[in-house]
Short mmCIF file of C-alpha atoms in Angstrom, two decimals:
data_model
loop_
_atom_site.label_atom_id
_atom_site.label_comp_id
_atom_site.label_asym_id
_atom_site.label_seq_id
_atom_site.Cartn_x
_atom_site.Cartn_y
_atom_site.Cartn_z
CA MET N 73 56.32 176.85 70.09
CA SER N 74 57.77 180.37 69.69
CA SER N 75 60.73 180.95 67.39
CA ASP N 76 62.15 183.34 70.01
CA SER N 77 63.25 180.29 72.02
CA TRP N 78 65.06 178.65 69.11
CA PRO N 79 68.86 178.35 69.25
CA PRO N 80 70.79 180.63 66.82
CA ALA N 81 71.97 177.61 64.80
CA LEU N 82 68.35 176.59 64.14
CA LYS N 83 67.40 180.12 63.09
CA ASP N 84 70.32 180.25 60.64
CA TRP N 85 69.38 176.84 59.24
CA VAL N 86 65.72 177.84 58.75
CA ALA N 87 66.80 181.05 56.97
CA LYS N 88 69.10 179.00 54.72
CA CYS N 89 66.31 176.55 53.85
CA LEU N 90 63.85 179.35 53.07
CA GLY N 91 66.41 180.93 50.75
CA GLN N 92 66.78 177.66 48.81
CA MET N 93 63.07 177.17 48.25
CA THR N 94 61.52 177.78 44.84
CA ASP N 95 57.95 177.93 43.58
CA SER N 96 58.16 174.31 42.49
CA ASN N 97 59.21 172.87 45.86
CA ARG N 98 58.02 175.46 48.37
CA SER N 99 54.92 173.61 49.65
CA GLU N 100 56.71 170.28 50.06
CA ALA N 101 59.81 171.89 51.63
CA GLN N 102 57.81 173.98 54.13
CA ALA N 103 55.85 170.92 55.23
CA GLU N 104 59.06 168.93 55.72
CA LEU N 105 60.69 171.90 57.53
CA ARG N 106 57.82 172.14 60.02
CA GLN N 107 57.88 168.38 60.60
CA VAL N 108 61.64 168.31 61.28
CA ILE N 109 61.39 171.15 63.82
CA ALA N 110 58.34 169.58 65.48
CA ASP N 111 60.13 166.22 65.79
CA ALA N 112 63.21 167.89 67.32
CA PHE N 113 61.03 169.84 69.75
CA ALA N 114 59.19 166.69 70.81
CA ALA N 115 62.50 164.88 71.32
CA GLN N 116 63.95 167.91 73.18
CA THR N 117 66.92 168.07 70.81
CA LEU N 118 66.51 171.65 69.52
CA TRP N 119 69.74 172.73 71.26
CA THR N 120 71.77 169.56 70.72
CA THR N 121 71.12 168.94 67.01
CA ASP N 122 73.86 169.95 64.54
CA TRP N 123 71.48 171.94 62.34
CA ALA N 124 74.20 172.90 59.88
CA GLY N 125 74.37 169.24 58.85
CA VAL N 126 70.60 168.67 58.48
CA GLN N 127 69.40 168.43 54.86
CA LEU N 128 65.78 168.60 53.73
CA GLN N 129 65.10 165.86 51.18
CA SER N 130 62.71 168.12 49.28
CA LEU N 131 65.55 170.60 48.63
CA LEU N 132 67.91 168.05 47.12
CA PRO N 133 68.40 168.42 43.34
CA LYS N 134 66.12 166.21 41.27
CA PRO N 135 67.91 163.23 39.65
CA THR N 136 68.61 163.70 35.96
CA PRO N 137 67.92 160.92 33.44
CA ALA N 138 70.85 158.55 32.89
CA LEU N 139 72.87 159.55 29.85
CA ASN N 140 73.76 157.07 27.15
CA HIS N 141 77.18 155.61 27.72
CA LEU N 142 78.35 157.12 24.43
CA LYS N 143 77.39 160.72 25.39
CA ARG N 144 80.16 162.74 26.92
CA LYS N 145 78.49 164.50 29.90
CA THR N 146 81.63 166.34 30.93
CA LEU N 147 82.14 167.69 27.44
CA GLU N 148 78.65 169.20 27.37
CA GLY N 149 79.69 171.40 30.29
CA THR N 150 82.31 173.07 28.09
CA VAL N 151 79.81 174.32 25.54
CA THR N 152 79.10 178.02 25.95
CA ASN N 153 76.40 178.76 23.36
CA LYS N 154 73.55 177.04 21.55
CA LYS N 155 75.32 176.86 18.23
CA ALA N 156 78.34 175.18 19.79
CA LYS N 157 76.15 172.75 21.73
CA LYS N 158 74.24 171.84 18.57
CA THR N 159 77.55 171.21 16.79
CA LEU N 160 78.78 169.00 19.62
CA LYS N 161 75.56 166.99 19.68
CA GLN N 162 75.80 166.48 15.91
CA SER N 163 79.39 165.31 16.32
CA GLN N 164 78.33 162.90 19.02
CA ALA N 165 75.50 161.59 16.85
CA ASN N 166 77.93 161.00 13.98
CA ALA N 167 80.37 159.29 16.32
CA SER N 168 77.59 157.12 17.67
CA GLN N 169 76.52 156.16 14.15
CA GLN N 170 80.08 155.39 13.10
CA TYR N 171 80.64 153.42 16.28
CA SER N 172 77.46 151.46 15.59
CA ASN N 173 78.53 150.73 12.03
CA SER N 174 81.96 149.74 13.22
CA SER N 175 80.48 147.48 15.89
CA THR N 176 78.25 145.86 13.30
CA SER N 177 81.16 145.14 10.99
CA HIS N 178 83.19 143.78 13.91
CA SER N 179 80.41 141.53 15.02
CA SER N 180 80.22 139.92 11.60
CA SER N 181 83.94 139.55 10.99
CA VAL N 182 87.33 139.84 12.66
CA PHE N 183 88.99 143.26 12.36
CA ASP N 184 91.29 143.39 9.35
CA PRO N 185 94.35 145.67 9.84
CA ASN N 186 94.57 145.96 6.06
CA ASP N 187 91.02 147.40 5.83
CA GLN N 188 91.86 151.05 4.94
CA ALA N 189 88.27 152.30 5.40
CA ALA N 190 88.13 150.94 8.96
CA LEU N 191 91.51 152.46 9.75
CA ASN N 192 90.31 155.89 8.50
CA ARG N 193 87.17 155.69 10.62
CA ARG N 194 89.17 154.91 13.75
CA ALA N 195 91.63 157.75 13.01
CA GLN N 196 88.74 160.23 12.61
CA ARG N 197 87.16 159.10 15.88
CA PHE N 198 90.42 159.53 17.84
CA GLN N 199 90.98 162.93 16.20
CA ARG N 200 87.54 164.12 17.37
CA GLU N 201 88.20 162.95 20.92
CA HIS N 202 91.58 164.70 20.93
CA GLU N 203 89.94 167.92 19.71
CA LEU N 204 87.30 167.81 22.44
CA GLU N 205 89.99 167.30 25.12
CA ARG N 206 91.89 170.30 23.73
CA ILE N 207 88.73 172.42 23.95
CA LYS N 208 88.28 171.40 27.58
CA ALA N 209 91.87 172.39 28.38
CA LEU N 210 91.40 175.77 26.63
CA LYS N 211 88.36 176.58 28.71
CA ALA N 212 90.16 175.69 31.94
CA SER N 213 92.94 178.15 31.03
CA GLY N 214 90.51 181.01 30.26
CA GLY N 215 90.93 181.01 26.49
CA SER N 216 88.35 180.95 23.71
CA VAL N 217 86.55 177.88 22.35
CA ILE N 218 86.22 177.64 18.56
CA PHE N 219 83.51 175.55 16.96
CA ASN N 220 83.26 175.55 13.19
CA GLY N 221 84.91 178.94 12.87
CA SER N 222 82.87 180.72 15.60
CA SER N 223 84.65 181.90 18.73
CA THR N 224 83.05 182.12 22.17
CA SER N 225 85.07 184.15 24.69
CA LEU N 226 85.37 182.74 28.19
CA LYS N 227 86.72 185.93 29.72
CA ALA N 228 84.73 188.77 31.28
CA ASN N 229 83.80 191.72 29.09
CA ALA N 230 86.55 194.27 29.55
CA GLN N 231 84.00 197.10 29.39
CA HIS N 232 82.54 195.96 32.73
CA GLY N 233 85.77 194.70 34.27
CA HIS N 234 85.43 197.00 37.30
CA LEU N 235 82.44 194.97 38.43
CA PHE N 236 84.51 191.83 38.83
CA ASP N 237 87.83 193.03 40.22
CA ASN N 238 88.53 196.12 42.29
CA GLY N 239 92.24 195.81 41.82
CA LYS N 240 92.76 193.97 45.12
CA GLY N 241 91.54 190.55 44.15
CA PHE N 242 88.04 190.84 45.62
CA LEU N 243 84.98 190.06 43.58
CA SER N 244 82.73 193.11 43.48
CA ARG N 245 79.76 191.48 41.82
CA SER N 246 78.56 188.64 43.98
CA ALA N 247 78.79 185.18 42.48
CA SER N 248 75.59 183.30 41.84
CA PRO N 249 74.81 181.08 44.83
CA TYR N 250 73.45 178.41 42.52
CA GLY N 251 76.39 177.93 40.19
CA SER N 252 76.35 178.27 36.40
CA GLY N 253 74.67 180.96 34.39
CA MET N 254 72.46 181.02 31.30
CA VAL N 255 73.52 181.02 27.66
CA ASP N 256 71.02 182.39 25.17
CA GLY N 257 68.21 181.66 27.61
CA ALA N 258 69.27 178.03 28.22
CA PRO N 259 71.19 176.64 31.20
CA ASP N 260 74.92 176.36 30.51
CA ASP N 261 75.10 173.47 32.96
CA PRO N 262 72.92 170.48 32.00
CA GLU N 263 72.31 169.88 35.72
CA ALA N 264 71.31 173.50 36.49
CA ASP N 265 67.90 173.94 38.11
CA PRO N 266 65.68 175.79 35.61
CA ASN N 267 63.45 176.95 38.48
CA VAL N 268 66.25 179.02 40.08
CA ILE N 269 66.75 182.59 38.87
CA ASP N 270 70.21 183.26 37.44
CA TRP N 271 70.95 186.74 38.76
CA ASP N 272 74.09 187.17 36.64
CA ARG N 273 71.92 187.18 33.54
CA HIS N 274 69.67 189.95 34.90
CA THR N 275 72.35 192.23 36.39
CA ILE N 276 72.52 195.61 34.66
CA VAL N 277 75.25 198.26 34.39
CA GLY N 278 74.11 201.85 34.84
CA THR N 279 74.74 204.66 32.35
CA SER N 280 73.47 207.73 34.24
CA GLN N 281 76.03 210.49 34.81
CA ALA N 282 74.07 212.35 37.52
CA ILE N 283 76.15 212.90 40.67
CA PHE N 284 73.16 213.33 42.99
CA LYS N 285 69.86 211.46 42.87
CA ASP N 286 67.13 211.33 45.50
CA TYR N 287 66.17 207.95 46.85
CA LEU N 288 62.97 206.41 45.48
CA ARG N 289 61.75 202.95 46.30
CA LEU N 290 61.74 200.81 43.15
CA THR N 291 58.29 199.76 41.93
CA THR N 292 59.31 198.67 38.43
CA GLU N 293 62.31 197.00 36.80
CA PRO N 294 65.32 199.38 36.98
CA LYS N 295 66.61 200.87 33.74
CA PRO N 296 70.32 201.44 32.97
CA GLU N 297 69.74 205.13 32.18
CA GLN N 298 68.41 205.62 35.73
CA ILE N 299 71.36 203.90 37.45
CA ARG N 300 74.81 205.42 37.97
CA PRO N 301 77.84 203.29 37.04
CA TYR N 302 80.67 202.49 39.42
CA SER N 303 82.89 205.43 38.40
CA VAL N 304 80.08 207.96 38.95
CA LEU N 305 79.19 206.42 42.32
CA GLN N 306 82.76 207.01 43.47
CA GLN N 307 82.43 210.70 42.60
CA THR N 308 79.08 210.80 44.41
CA LEU N 309 80.65 209.56 47.65
CA LEU N 310 83.37 212.21 47.51
CA GLU N 311 80.79 214.97 47.02
CA LEU N 312 78.57 213.67 49.84
CA LYS N 313 81.48 213.67 52.29
CA LYS N 314 82.27 217.24 51.27
CA ARG N 315 78.64 218.31 51.78
CA TRP N 316 78.55 216.65 55.23
CA ARG N 317 81.61 218.61 56.33
CA GLN N 318 79.77 221.74 55.18
CA LYS N 319 76.93 220.92 57.66
CA CYS N 320 74.41 219.93 54.99
CA SER N 321 70.97 218.68 56.10
CA TYR N 322 71.04 215.06 57.30
CA GLN N 323 67.67 214.33 55.66
CA TRP N 324 69.10 215.20 52.24
CA ILE N 325 72.39 213.38 52.93
CA CYS N 326 70.50 210.28 54.08
CA SER N 327 68.35 210.23 50.93
CA GLN N 328 71.47 210.52 48.76
CA PHE N 329 73.24 207.70 50.61
CA LYS N 330 70.21 205.42 50.33
CA SER N 331 70.12 206.13 46.58
CA LEU N 332 73.86 205.39 46.38
CA ARG N 333 73.39 202.11 48.24
CA GLN N 334 70.46 201.23 45.96
CA ASP N 335 72.57 201.68 42.81
CA LEU N 336 75.28 199.46 44.30
CA THR N 337 72.74 196.79 45.16
CA ILE N 338 71.07 196.82 41.73
CA GLN N 339 74.42 196.36 39.98
CA ARG N 340 75.47 193.75 42.58
CA ILE N 341 78.70 195.61 43.37
CA LYS N 342 80.25 194.24 46.54
CA ASN N 343 83.79 195.38 47.21
CA GLU N 344 85.83 197.61 49.51
CA PHE N 345 84.09 200.72 48.15
CA THR N 346 80.69 199.23 49.05
CA ALA N 347 81.84 198.64 52.62
CA GLN N 348 83.15 202.20 52.81
CA VAL N 349 79.77 203.60 51.71
CA TYR N 350 77.88 201.68 54.40
CA GLU N 351 80.46 202.55 57.08
CA ILE N 352 80.27 206.28 56.38
CA HIS N 353 76.46 206.27 56.30
CA ALA N 354 76.38 204.31 59.56
CA ARG N 355 78.57 206.89 61.31
CA MET N 356 76.44 209.77 60.03
CA ALA N 357 73.31 207.97 61.20
CA LEU N 358 74.81 207.49 64.68
CA GLU N 359 75.76 211.12 64.92
CA SER N 360 72.23 212.14 63.90
CA GLY N 361 70.49 209.63 66.16
CA ASP N 362 69.00 207.71 63.22
CA MET N 363 69.06 204.17 64.60
CA VAL N 364 66.90 202.80 61.77
CA GLU N 365 69.48 203.55 59.08
CA TYR N 366 72.36 202.63 61.38
CA THR N 367 70.89 199.18 62.03
CA SER N 368 70.33 198.67 58.31
CA CYS N 369 73.93 199.61 57.51
CA GLN N 370 75.31 197.43 60.32
CA ALA N 371 73.40 194.38 59.04
CA THR N 372 74.78 194.83 55.51
CA LEU N 373 78.31 195.42 56.79
CA LYS N 374 78.22 192.14 58.69
CA THR N 375 77.37 190.36 55.41
CA LEU N 376 80.18 192.15 53.55
CA TYR N 377 82.75 191.38 56.25
CA ASP N 378 81.68 187.72 56.27
CA LEU N 379 82.46 187.64 52.51
CA GLY N 380 86.03 188.69 53.30
CA ILE N 381 85.66 192.24 52.00
CA PRO N 382 88.05 194.53 53.92
CA GLY N 383 86.81 197.43 56.00
CA ARG N 384 86.76 198.84 59.53
CA VAL N 385 85.87 195.46 60.97
CA GLU N 386 87.13 196.10 64.51
CA GLU N 387 85.40 199.47 64.80
CA PHE N 388 82.02 198.07 63.82
CA THR N 389 82.58 194.96 65.92
CA ALA N 390 82.77 197.27 68.93
CA TYR N 391 79.57 199.02 67.84
CA ARG N 392 77.82 195.69 67.53
CA ILE N 393 78.81 194.74 71.09
CA LEU N 394 77.47 198.05 72.40
CA MET N 395 74.23 197.59 70.47
CA LEU N 396 73.75 194.14 72.00
CA LEU N 397 74.31 195.70 75.41
CA HIS N 398 71.73 198.31 74.56
CA GLY N 399 69.25 195.57 73.69
CA ARG N 400 70.28 193.50 76.76
CA ASN N 401 70.63 190.50 74.47
CA ARG N 402 73.02 188.54 76.64
CA SER N 403 72.73 185.18 74.86
CA GLU N 404 73.61 186.61 71.46
CA LEU N 405 76.31 188.79 73.02
CA ASN N 406 78.02 185.79 74.60
CA LEU N 407 77.89 183.92 71.30
CA PHE N 408 79.27 186.90 69.37
CA VAL N 409 82.09 187.58 71.86
CA GLY N 410 83.05 183.91 71.76
CA GLN N 411 83.65 184.19 68.01
CA LEU N 412 86.00 187.20 68.21
CA THR N 413 89.48 186.72 66.76
CA PRO N 414 92.67 187.61 68.70
CA ARG N 415 93.15 190.58 66.37
CA GLN N 416 89.69 191.89 67.17
CA LYS N 417 90.14 191.43 70.90
CA ALA N 418 93.41 193.38 70.75
CA ASP N 419 91.73 196.41 69.14
CA GLU N 420 91.24 199.43 71.42
CA ALA N 421 87.57 199.96 70.51
CA VAL N 422 86.70 196.29 70.99
CA GLN N 423 88.49 196.24 74.35
CA HIS N 424 86.50 199.30 75.42
CA ALA N 425 83.22 197.63 74.45
CA LEU N 426 84.18 194.47 76.33
CA ASN N 427 85.03 196.56 79.40
CA VAL N 428 81.60 198.20 79.18
CA SER N 429 80.05 194.74 79.10
CA ARG N 430 82.09 193.69 82.13
CA ALA N 431 81.13 196.83 84.09
CA LEU N 432 77.43 196.28 83.35
CA SER N 433 77.50 192.63 84.33
CA MET N 434 79.26 193.45 87.62
CA GLY N 435 77.11 196.48 88.41
CA ASN N 436 80.22 198.67 88.56
CA TYR N 437 78.60 201.98 87.67
CA HIS N 438 81.72 203.97 88.62
CA ALA N 439 83.79 202.21 85.93
CA LEU N 440 80.87 202.33 83.49
CA PHE N 441 80.57 206.12 83.49
CA ILE N 442 84.32 206.58 83.11
CA LEU N 443 84.13 204.32 80.03
CA TYR N 444 81.17 206.36 78.77
CA ASP N 445 83.22 209.55 79.06
CA THR N 446 86.21 208.02 77.21
CA ALA N 447 84.42 206.05 74.48
CA PRO N 448 86.47 205.88 71.24
CA ASN N 449 85.17 206.51 67.70
CA MET N 450 81.36 206.78 67.68
CA GLY N 451 80.80 204.45 70.63
CA GLY N 452 79.54 207.27 72.83
CA TYR N 453 76.61 207.88 70.47
CA ILE N 454 75.46 204.28 70.96
CA MET N 455 75.94 204.47 74.73
CA ASP N 456 73.77 207.61 74.73
CA HIS N 457 70.80 205.35 74.01
CA PHE N 458 71.15 203.28 77.18
CA ILE N 459 73.15 205.50 79.56
CA ASP N 460 70.01 207.03 81.14
CA ARG N 461 68.78 203.55 81.99
CA GLU N 462 72.09 202.81 83.70
CA ARG N 463 71.99 206.14 85.51
CA VAL N 464 68.65 205.23 87.06
CA LYS N 465 70.04 201.83 88.12
CA ALA N 466 73.09 203.56 89.64
CA LEU N 467 70.87 206.05 91.48
CA MET N 468 68.83 203.14 92.86
CA VAL N 469 72.04 201.64 94.31
CA ILE N 470 73.20 205.00 95.70
CA SER N 471 69.81 205.82 97.22
CA LYS N 472 69.85 202.48 99.02
CA ALA N 473 73.35 203.01 100.43
CA TYR N 474 73.14 206.66 101.54
CA ARG N 475 70.69 208.88 103.39
CA THR N 476 71.70 212.10 101.64
CA ILE N 477 74.31 212.91 99.03
CA SER N 478 75.34 216.15 97.34
CA LEU N 479 74.13 217.05 93.86
CA PRO N 480 77.68 217.91 92.62
CA PHE N 481 78.78 214.36 93.57
CA LEU N 482 75.98 212.89 91.43
CA GLN N 483 76.97 215.11 88.53
CA ASN N 484 80.60 214.00 88.62
CA GLU N 485 79.89 210.34 89.34
CA LEU N 486 77.22 209.87 86.65
CA MET N 487 78.94 212.12 84.06
CA PHE N 488 76.18 214.68 83.66
CA ALA N 489 77.04 217.74 81.60
CA SER N 490 76.04 220.21 84.35
CA LEU N 491 74.36 220.57 87.73
CA ASP N 492 71.22 221.82 86.05
CA THR N 493 71.10 218.71 83.83
CA THR N 494 71.52 216.52 86.91
CA ARG N 495 68.66 218.19 88.77
CA VAL N 496 66.35 218.08 85.71
CA PHE N 497 67.09 214.36 85.27
CA LEU N 498 66.05 213.65 88.87
CA VAL N 499 62.87 215.71 88.50
CA ASP N 500 61.95 214.01 85.20
CA HIS N 501 62.18 210.64 86.95
CA GLU N 502 60.05 211.87 89.87
CA ALA N 503 63.05 211.64 92.20
CA GLY N 504 63.71 215.35 92.72
CA PHE N 505 63.75 215.22 96.53
CA PHE N 506 66.20 217.53 98.32
CA THR N 507 66.74 218.23 101.99
CA ASP N 508 67.35 221.90 101.14
CA PRO N 509 65.28 222.56 97.98
CA HIS N 510 65.76 226.34 98.08
CA SER N 511 69.55 226.21 98.16
CA PRO N 512 71.64 226.75 94.99
CA ASP N 513 72.32 223.61 92.95
CA SER N 514 75.94 223.60 94.07
CA GLN N 515 74.80 223.24 97.70
CA LYS N 516 71.78 220.95 97.26
CA ASN N 517 71.70 217.55 98.98
CA TRP N 518 69.64 214.74 97.48
CA ASP N 519 67.23 212.95 99.84
CA CYS N 520 68.02 209.31 99.00
CA ARG N 521 65.39 207.59 101.13
CA ALA N 522 62.50 209.62 99.70
CA ALA N 523 63.69 209.13 96.12
CA HIS N 524 64.35 205.37 96.20
CA VAL N 525 60.76 204.16 95.75
CA LYS N 526 60.08 206.64 92.95
CA LEU N 527 63.21 205.55 91.13
CA LYS N 528 62.11 201.91 91.19
CA GLU N 529 58.73 202.89 89.74
CA ALA N 530 60.37 205.03 87.06
CA PHE N 531 62.68 202.19 86.07
CA GLU N 532 59.80 199.74 85.71
CA THR N 533 57.84 202.24 83.63
CA LYS N 534 60.54 203.52 81.28
CA TYR N 535 63.33 200.98 81.07
CA ARG N 536 62.02 197.48 81.78
CA LYS N 537 61.39 196.93 78.06
CA VAL N 538 63.91 197.93 75.42
CA GLY N 539 62.66 199.25 72.09
CA ILE N 540 65.30 199.56 69.35
CA LYS N 541 64.11 201.23 66.17
CA GLY N 542 65.18 199.34 63.09
CA ALA N 543 66.17 196.25 65.07
CA ILE N 544 66.24 193.02 63.09
#
């Protein structure tokens, strides 16, 4: 059973399950995953199952031992360091002992309201409970918790505040997908899975002041002195845009952008600036014909937009539609177009891409080449990668409908740059048949009947399979 035939919902669910697996449950989870898919395949329910609601039992959190009824589980969640937790546990132990003593005395005799010692013990117990409730309220409001004179701040370090808020309310450092972090090497949440890496604990903040830095693939743990902080990365982007306008080498620019993206990734900075970096690099890659880097940037931008980070969403939505047309991925295209919002559909670039899709599906090559000539933004650079394929298909239709047709007509209809380019294109596809081969290009007439068979062979050889570099 090939995964190519799986529905998109199943692929997304499998990717989600693989991301939740750890070393401790991987073998069991993979076995259960294969069994679930095999059962659905045998029952022919791959396309009808609501995969988003399927849960692997092996990925459910392991049950924690039942806590003693005297232990305050919710209060343990408010403790933010080992010293504070130790203090709380000691307080609970004392309360438990006093409660035990009190219970013993009550079991042997009726409570005496004149017993001053018993009254003092009850007052102390209520005071402790009141103090713990106050601590819980302080934490919820973002204050500091004080245990025995030591203060533990619950607010982010102001020195690294730019990593958490870009001034527009968007988190720039991605939140941990598994909840609470670590405190002094121990889980802050008693129910946290110790087998899951807490990325917040390992995130570093760079200290390098170098504006430019060549891209090198990381083979060791990154060091702060080798990573540029957020403020320096902003200066780097400004300088790179200036160098690009000065016609600097794309190879050098690409290396610098990959290094810039790497520093953002290492520091887990995800905000509007991050989206801008990937958008600019994607446009430069399109202009330079670098589809590998463009595809990489487009994939990351989709993730950023899904997080709600603002950017040129409509522009890159149009590019994504054109790329799906390039890959002739009709099933994914229909799914993607069905998810477009009214705002996206109203955008000029998105409307253009949808019109291209409509022209291709209807075989309307006349409308297609007009759209190619008027493509907004960088859409024409994407269409460059599949326009020759569509020209051959259009020539196959023309050669079947006409006996002869003038070369200038083909140039204008198929939006070639010149008559010479038109003639060379026909020759390269072994369809350079003319009724008057020795006439000037402006007077040449294309022999349609002789060229038709050769065009069909050329299409099967060059364009039947689509190869997209960097496709994922």
